[in-house]
GROMACS .gro file of C-alpha atoms in nm:
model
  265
    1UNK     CA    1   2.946  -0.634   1.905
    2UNK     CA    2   2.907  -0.244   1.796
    3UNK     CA    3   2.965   0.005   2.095
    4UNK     CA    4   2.857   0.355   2.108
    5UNK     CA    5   3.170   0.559   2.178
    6UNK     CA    6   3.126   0.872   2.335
    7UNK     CA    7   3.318   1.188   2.185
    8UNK     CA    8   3.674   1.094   2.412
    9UNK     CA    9   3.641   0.739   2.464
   10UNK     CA   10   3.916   0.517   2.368
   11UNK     CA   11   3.750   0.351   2.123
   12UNK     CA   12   4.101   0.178   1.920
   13UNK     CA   13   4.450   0.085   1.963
   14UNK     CA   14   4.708   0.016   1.675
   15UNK     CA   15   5.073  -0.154   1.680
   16UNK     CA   16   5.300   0.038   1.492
   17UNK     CA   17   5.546  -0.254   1.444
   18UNK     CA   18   5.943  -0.314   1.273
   19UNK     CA   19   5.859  -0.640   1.265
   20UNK     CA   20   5.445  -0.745   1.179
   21UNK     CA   21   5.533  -1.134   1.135
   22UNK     CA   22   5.656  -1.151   1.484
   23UNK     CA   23   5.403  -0.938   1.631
   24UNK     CA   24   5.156  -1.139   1.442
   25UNK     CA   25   5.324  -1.461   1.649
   26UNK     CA   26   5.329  -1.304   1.952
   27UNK     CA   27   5.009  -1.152   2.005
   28UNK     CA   28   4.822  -1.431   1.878
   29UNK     CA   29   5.021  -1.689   2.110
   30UNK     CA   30   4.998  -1.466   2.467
   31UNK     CA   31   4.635  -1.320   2.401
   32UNK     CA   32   4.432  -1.560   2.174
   33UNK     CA   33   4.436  -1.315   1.878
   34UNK     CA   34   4.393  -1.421   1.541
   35UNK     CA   35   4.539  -1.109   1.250
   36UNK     CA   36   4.407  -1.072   0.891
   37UNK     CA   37   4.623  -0.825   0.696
   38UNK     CA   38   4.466  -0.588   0.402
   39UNK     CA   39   4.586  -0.525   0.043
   40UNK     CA   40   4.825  -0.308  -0.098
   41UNK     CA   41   4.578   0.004  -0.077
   42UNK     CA   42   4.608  -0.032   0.278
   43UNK     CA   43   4.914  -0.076   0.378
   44UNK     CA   44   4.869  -0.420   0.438
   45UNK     CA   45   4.704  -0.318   0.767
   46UNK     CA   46   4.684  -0.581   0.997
   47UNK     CA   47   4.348  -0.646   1.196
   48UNK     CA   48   4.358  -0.826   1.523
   49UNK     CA   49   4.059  -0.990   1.645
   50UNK     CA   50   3.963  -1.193   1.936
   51UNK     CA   51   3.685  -1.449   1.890
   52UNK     CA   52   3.597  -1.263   1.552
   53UNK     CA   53   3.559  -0.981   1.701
   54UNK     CA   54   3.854  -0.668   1.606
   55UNK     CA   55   3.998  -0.588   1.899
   56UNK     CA   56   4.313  -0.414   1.758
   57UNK     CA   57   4.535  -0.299   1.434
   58UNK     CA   58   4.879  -0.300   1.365
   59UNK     CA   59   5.087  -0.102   1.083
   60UNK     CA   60   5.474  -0.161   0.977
   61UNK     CA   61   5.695   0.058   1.094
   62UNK     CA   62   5.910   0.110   0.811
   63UNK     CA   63   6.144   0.380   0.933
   64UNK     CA   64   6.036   0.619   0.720
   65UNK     CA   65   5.842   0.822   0.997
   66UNK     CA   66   6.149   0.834   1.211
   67UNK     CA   67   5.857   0.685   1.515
   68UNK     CA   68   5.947   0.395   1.768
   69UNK     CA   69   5.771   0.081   1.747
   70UNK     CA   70   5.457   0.112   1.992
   71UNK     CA   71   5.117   0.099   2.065
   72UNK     CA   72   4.865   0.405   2.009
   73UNK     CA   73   4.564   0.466   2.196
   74UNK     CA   74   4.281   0.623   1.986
   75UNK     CA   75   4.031   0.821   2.113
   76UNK     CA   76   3.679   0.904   1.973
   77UNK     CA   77   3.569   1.242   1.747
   78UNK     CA   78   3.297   1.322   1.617
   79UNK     CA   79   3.504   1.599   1.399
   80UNK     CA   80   3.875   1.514   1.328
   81UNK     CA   81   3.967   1.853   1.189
   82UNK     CA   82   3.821   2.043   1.446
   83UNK     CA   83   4.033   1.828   1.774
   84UNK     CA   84   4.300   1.904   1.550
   85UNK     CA   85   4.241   2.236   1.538
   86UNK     CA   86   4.160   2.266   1.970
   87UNK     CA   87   4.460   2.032   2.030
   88UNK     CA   88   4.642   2.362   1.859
   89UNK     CA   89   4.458   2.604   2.033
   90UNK     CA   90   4.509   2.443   2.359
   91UNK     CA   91   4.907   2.388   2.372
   92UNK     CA   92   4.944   2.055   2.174
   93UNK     CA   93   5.094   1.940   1.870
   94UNK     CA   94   4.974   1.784   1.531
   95UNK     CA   95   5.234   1.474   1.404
   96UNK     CA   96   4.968   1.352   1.178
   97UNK     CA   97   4.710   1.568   1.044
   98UNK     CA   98   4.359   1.451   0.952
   99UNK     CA   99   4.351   1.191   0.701
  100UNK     CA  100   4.082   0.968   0.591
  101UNK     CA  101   4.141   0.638   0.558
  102UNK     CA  102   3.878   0.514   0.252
  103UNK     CA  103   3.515   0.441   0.411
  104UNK     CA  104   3.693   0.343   0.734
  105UNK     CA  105   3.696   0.713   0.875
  106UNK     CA  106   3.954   0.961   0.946
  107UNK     CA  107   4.270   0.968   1.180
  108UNK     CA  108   4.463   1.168   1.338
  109UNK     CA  109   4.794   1.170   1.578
  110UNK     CA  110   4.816   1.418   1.819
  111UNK     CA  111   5.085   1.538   2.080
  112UNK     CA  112   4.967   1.641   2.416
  113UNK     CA  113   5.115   1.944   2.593
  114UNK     CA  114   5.356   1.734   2.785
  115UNK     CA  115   5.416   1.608   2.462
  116UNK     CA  116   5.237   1.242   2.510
  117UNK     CA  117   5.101   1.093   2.188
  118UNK     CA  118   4.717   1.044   2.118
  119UNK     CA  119   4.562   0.931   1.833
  120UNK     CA  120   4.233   1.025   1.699
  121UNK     CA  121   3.930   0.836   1.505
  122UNK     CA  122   3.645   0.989   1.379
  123UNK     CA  123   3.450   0.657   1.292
  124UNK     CA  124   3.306   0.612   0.921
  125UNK     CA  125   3.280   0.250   0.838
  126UNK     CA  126   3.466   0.139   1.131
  127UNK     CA  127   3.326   0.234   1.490
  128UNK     CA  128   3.648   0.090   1.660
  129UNK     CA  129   3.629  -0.193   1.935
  130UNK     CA  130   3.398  -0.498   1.820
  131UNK     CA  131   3.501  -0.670   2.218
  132UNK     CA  132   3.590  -0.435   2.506
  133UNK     CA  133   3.669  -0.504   2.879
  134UNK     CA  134   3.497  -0.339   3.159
  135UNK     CA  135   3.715  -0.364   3.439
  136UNK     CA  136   3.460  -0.381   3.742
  137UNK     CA  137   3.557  -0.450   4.078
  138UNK     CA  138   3.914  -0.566   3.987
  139UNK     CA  139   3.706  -0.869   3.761
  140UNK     CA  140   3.916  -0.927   3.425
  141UNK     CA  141   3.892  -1.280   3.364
  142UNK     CA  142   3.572  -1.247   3.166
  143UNK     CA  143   3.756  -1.037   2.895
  144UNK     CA  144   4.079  -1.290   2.833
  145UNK     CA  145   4.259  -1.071   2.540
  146UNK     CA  146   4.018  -0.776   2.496
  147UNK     CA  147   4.168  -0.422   2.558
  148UNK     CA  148   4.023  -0.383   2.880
  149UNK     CA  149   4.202  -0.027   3.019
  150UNK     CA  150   4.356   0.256   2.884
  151UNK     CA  151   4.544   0.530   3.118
  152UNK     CA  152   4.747   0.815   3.098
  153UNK     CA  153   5.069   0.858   3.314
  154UNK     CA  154   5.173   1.208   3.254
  155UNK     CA  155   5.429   1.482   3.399
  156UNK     CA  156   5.142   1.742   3.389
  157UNK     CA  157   4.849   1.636   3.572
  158UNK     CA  158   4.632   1.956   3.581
  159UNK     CA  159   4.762   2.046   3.274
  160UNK     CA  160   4.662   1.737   3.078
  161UNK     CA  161   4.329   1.721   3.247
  162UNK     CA  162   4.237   2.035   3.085
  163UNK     CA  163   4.368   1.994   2.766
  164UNK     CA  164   4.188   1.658   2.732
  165UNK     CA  165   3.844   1.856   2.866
  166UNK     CA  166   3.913   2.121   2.594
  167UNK     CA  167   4.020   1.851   2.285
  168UNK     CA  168   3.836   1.584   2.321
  169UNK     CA  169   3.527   1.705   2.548
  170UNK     CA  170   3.538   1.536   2.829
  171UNK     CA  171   3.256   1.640   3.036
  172UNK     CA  172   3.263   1.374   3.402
  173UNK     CA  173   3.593   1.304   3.454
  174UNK     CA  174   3.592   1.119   3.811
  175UNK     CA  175   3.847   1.219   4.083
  176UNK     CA  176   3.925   0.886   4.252
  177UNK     CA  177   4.227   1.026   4.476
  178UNK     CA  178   4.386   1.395   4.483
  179UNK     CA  179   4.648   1.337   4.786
  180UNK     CA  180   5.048   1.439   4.671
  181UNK     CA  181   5.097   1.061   4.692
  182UNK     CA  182   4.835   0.958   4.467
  183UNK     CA  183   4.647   1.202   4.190
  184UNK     CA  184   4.416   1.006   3.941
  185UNK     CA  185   4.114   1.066   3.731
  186UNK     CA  186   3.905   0.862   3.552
  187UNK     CA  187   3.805   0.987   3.195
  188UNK     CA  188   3.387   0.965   3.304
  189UNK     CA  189   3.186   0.896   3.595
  190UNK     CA  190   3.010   0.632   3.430
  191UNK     CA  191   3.042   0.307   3.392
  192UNK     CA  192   3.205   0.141   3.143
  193UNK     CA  193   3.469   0.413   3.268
  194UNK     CA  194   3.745   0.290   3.066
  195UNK     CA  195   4.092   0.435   3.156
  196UNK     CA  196   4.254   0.709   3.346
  197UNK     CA  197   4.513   0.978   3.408
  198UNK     CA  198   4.749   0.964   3.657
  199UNK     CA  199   4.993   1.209   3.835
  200UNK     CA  200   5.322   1.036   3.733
  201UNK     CA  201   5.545   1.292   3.811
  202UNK     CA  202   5.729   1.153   4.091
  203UNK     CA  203   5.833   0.861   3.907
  204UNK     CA  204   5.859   0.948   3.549
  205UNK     CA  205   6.234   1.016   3.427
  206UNK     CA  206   6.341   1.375   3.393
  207UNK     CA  207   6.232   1.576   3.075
  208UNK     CA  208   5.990   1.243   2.954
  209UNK     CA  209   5.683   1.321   2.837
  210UNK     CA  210   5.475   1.019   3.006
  211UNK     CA  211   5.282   0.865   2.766
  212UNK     CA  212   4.910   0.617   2.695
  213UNK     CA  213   4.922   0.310   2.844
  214UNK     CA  214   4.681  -0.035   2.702
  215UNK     CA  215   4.575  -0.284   2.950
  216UNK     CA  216   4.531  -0.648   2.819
  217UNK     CA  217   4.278  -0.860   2.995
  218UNK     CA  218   4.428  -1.222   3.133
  219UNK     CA  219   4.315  -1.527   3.231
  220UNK     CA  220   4.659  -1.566   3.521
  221UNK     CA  221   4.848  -1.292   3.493
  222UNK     CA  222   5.153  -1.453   3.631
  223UNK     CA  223   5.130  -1.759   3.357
  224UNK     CA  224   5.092  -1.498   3.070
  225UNK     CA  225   5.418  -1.318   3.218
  226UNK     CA  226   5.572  -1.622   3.172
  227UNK     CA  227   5.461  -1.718   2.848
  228UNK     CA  228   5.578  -1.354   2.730
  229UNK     CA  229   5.904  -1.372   2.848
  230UNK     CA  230   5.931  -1.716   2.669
  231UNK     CA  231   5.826  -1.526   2.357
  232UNK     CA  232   6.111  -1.309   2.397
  233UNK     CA  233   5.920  -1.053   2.612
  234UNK     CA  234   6.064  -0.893   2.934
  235UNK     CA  235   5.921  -0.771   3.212
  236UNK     CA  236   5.918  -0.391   3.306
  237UNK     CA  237   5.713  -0.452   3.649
  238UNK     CA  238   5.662  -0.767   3.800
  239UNK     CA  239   5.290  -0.883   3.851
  240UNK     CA  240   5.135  -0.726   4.184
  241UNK     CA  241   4.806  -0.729   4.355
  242UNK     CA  242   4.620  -0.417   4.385
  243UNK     CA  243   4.247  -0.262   4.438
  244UNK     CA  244   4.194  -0.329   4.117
  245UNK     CA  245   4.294  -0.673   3.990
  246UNK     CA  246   4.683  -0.802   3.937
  247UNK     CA  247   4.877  -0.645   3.682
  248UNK     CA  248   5.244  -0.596   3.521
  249UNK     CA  249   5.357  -0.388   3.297
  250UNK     CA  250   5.568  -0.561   3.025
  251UNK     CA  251   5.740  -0.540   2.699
  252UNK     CA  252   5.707  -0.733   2.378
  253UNK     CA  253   5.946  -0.877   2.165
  254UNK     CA  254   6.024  -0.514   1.972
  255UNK     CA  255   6.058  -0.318   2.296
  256UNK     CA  256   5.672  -0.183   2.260
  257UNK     CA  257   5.518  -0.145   2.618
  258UNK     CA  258   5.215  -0.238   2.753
  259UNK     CA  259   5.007  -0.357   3.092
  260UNK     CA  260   4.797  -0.675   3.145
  261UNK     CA  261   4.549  -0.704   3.381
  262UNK     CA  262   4.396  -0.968   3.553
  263UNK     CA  263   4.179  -1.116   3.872
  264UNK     CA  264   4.426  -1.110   4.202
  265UNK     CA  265   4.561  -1.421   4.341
   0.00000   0.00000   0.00000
């Protein structure tokens, strides 16, 4: 399937990875992906699709960057250079400048001005997603493997809100709660909304920047935990019900973090 990203949208995630064989294993045994890795004049990019559709990518991490293994969240452009250049103007960071990547399109990484990471894709011959989530009344089961949420826990709320306004135009952002014991904003009022910020403040570690966050769509939650950890995963937050389906956050073999998401029980 081709989606229609709007300028903002998460529209592509990517492993950076020690280890791509294992990753490979992994992924493919806890979310159904299958992986198909390019030539030499790519890297030998990995591609990870669900049902033939490309759902994610993955890159070695060979050290050389001086990066941790983890996953990036991409977000839509319509003009790389010129987020670049706002992200600048409005109290971020460039750690990798525009670059295109053959007919694919062109990338960029960005730092935040709490210094969170965000990639960026301005699409040429690939749009992004091919199979998507929408997370709709807490229902996930329909999208078993697809990224299906993408949120932002961050140390500056306000802050990040505006920079993300500025950068990467976002024009509806919903305000879902704005008590001190719970601050979060969707990235549009519409639907498919796709992901979030939240006020993390209270809970992030002193001095850390916060950081992007995928959610994984699951059939059972609590069975995938347990076939993670049996993959050499571990668990960062146990599964727990909430509004909005069951989740845990977890890590993967290489210490990468992510969520997954599924119905409640």
């Amino acid at each position: 399937m081709t989606y229609t990203f709007k300028p903002g949208d998460p529209c592509w995630v990517e492993l950076f990875t020690s280890d791509p064989e294992r990753s490979i294993a992994f992924y493919g045994e806890l979310l159904g992906w299958t992986a198909e890795q390019a030539g030499p004049e790519y890297g030998g990019y990995i591609t990870f699709s669900k049902d033939g559709e490309p759902v994610a990518g993955g890159m070695r991490n060979d050290g050389s960057s001086g990066g941790p293994d983890q996953w990036t969240i991409y977000l839509a452009s319509t003009d790389a250079e010129a987020t670049t250049a706002a992200a600048t103007a409005n109290g971020g960071r460039v750690v990798v400048p525009p670059m295109q990547v053959g007919e694919l399109g062109t990338m960029a990484v960005l730092g935040d001005p709490s210094g969170a990471g965000i990639g960026v894709w301005q699409p040429g011959g690939h749009p992004g997603f091919g199979a998507l989530g929408e997370v709709s009344g807490g229902r996930w089961s329909e999208h078993v493997g697809n990224p299906s949420w993408f949120e932002l826990h961050t140390p500056a709320y306000d802050q990040a809100l505006k920079f993300y306004r500025e950068v990467f135009g976002w024009q509806d952002p919903f305000t879902v709660s704005d008590i001190p014991e719970f601050r979060y904003t969707t990235i549009h009022s519409t639907s498919p909304m796709l992901g979030g910020v939240m006020d993390s403040a209270a809970f992030l570690p002193d001095g850390s920047p916060g950081g992007w966050r995928v959610y994984f769509g699951v059939e059972d939650v609590d069975a995938s935990v347990k076939t993670l950890v049996s993959l050499g995963g571990s668990v960062e937050r146990e599964p727990e019900n909430s509004p909005y389906g069951r989740m845990a956050a977890v890590i993967d073999p290489g210490g990468v973090r992510f969520s997954l998401g599924g119905n409640n029980s």
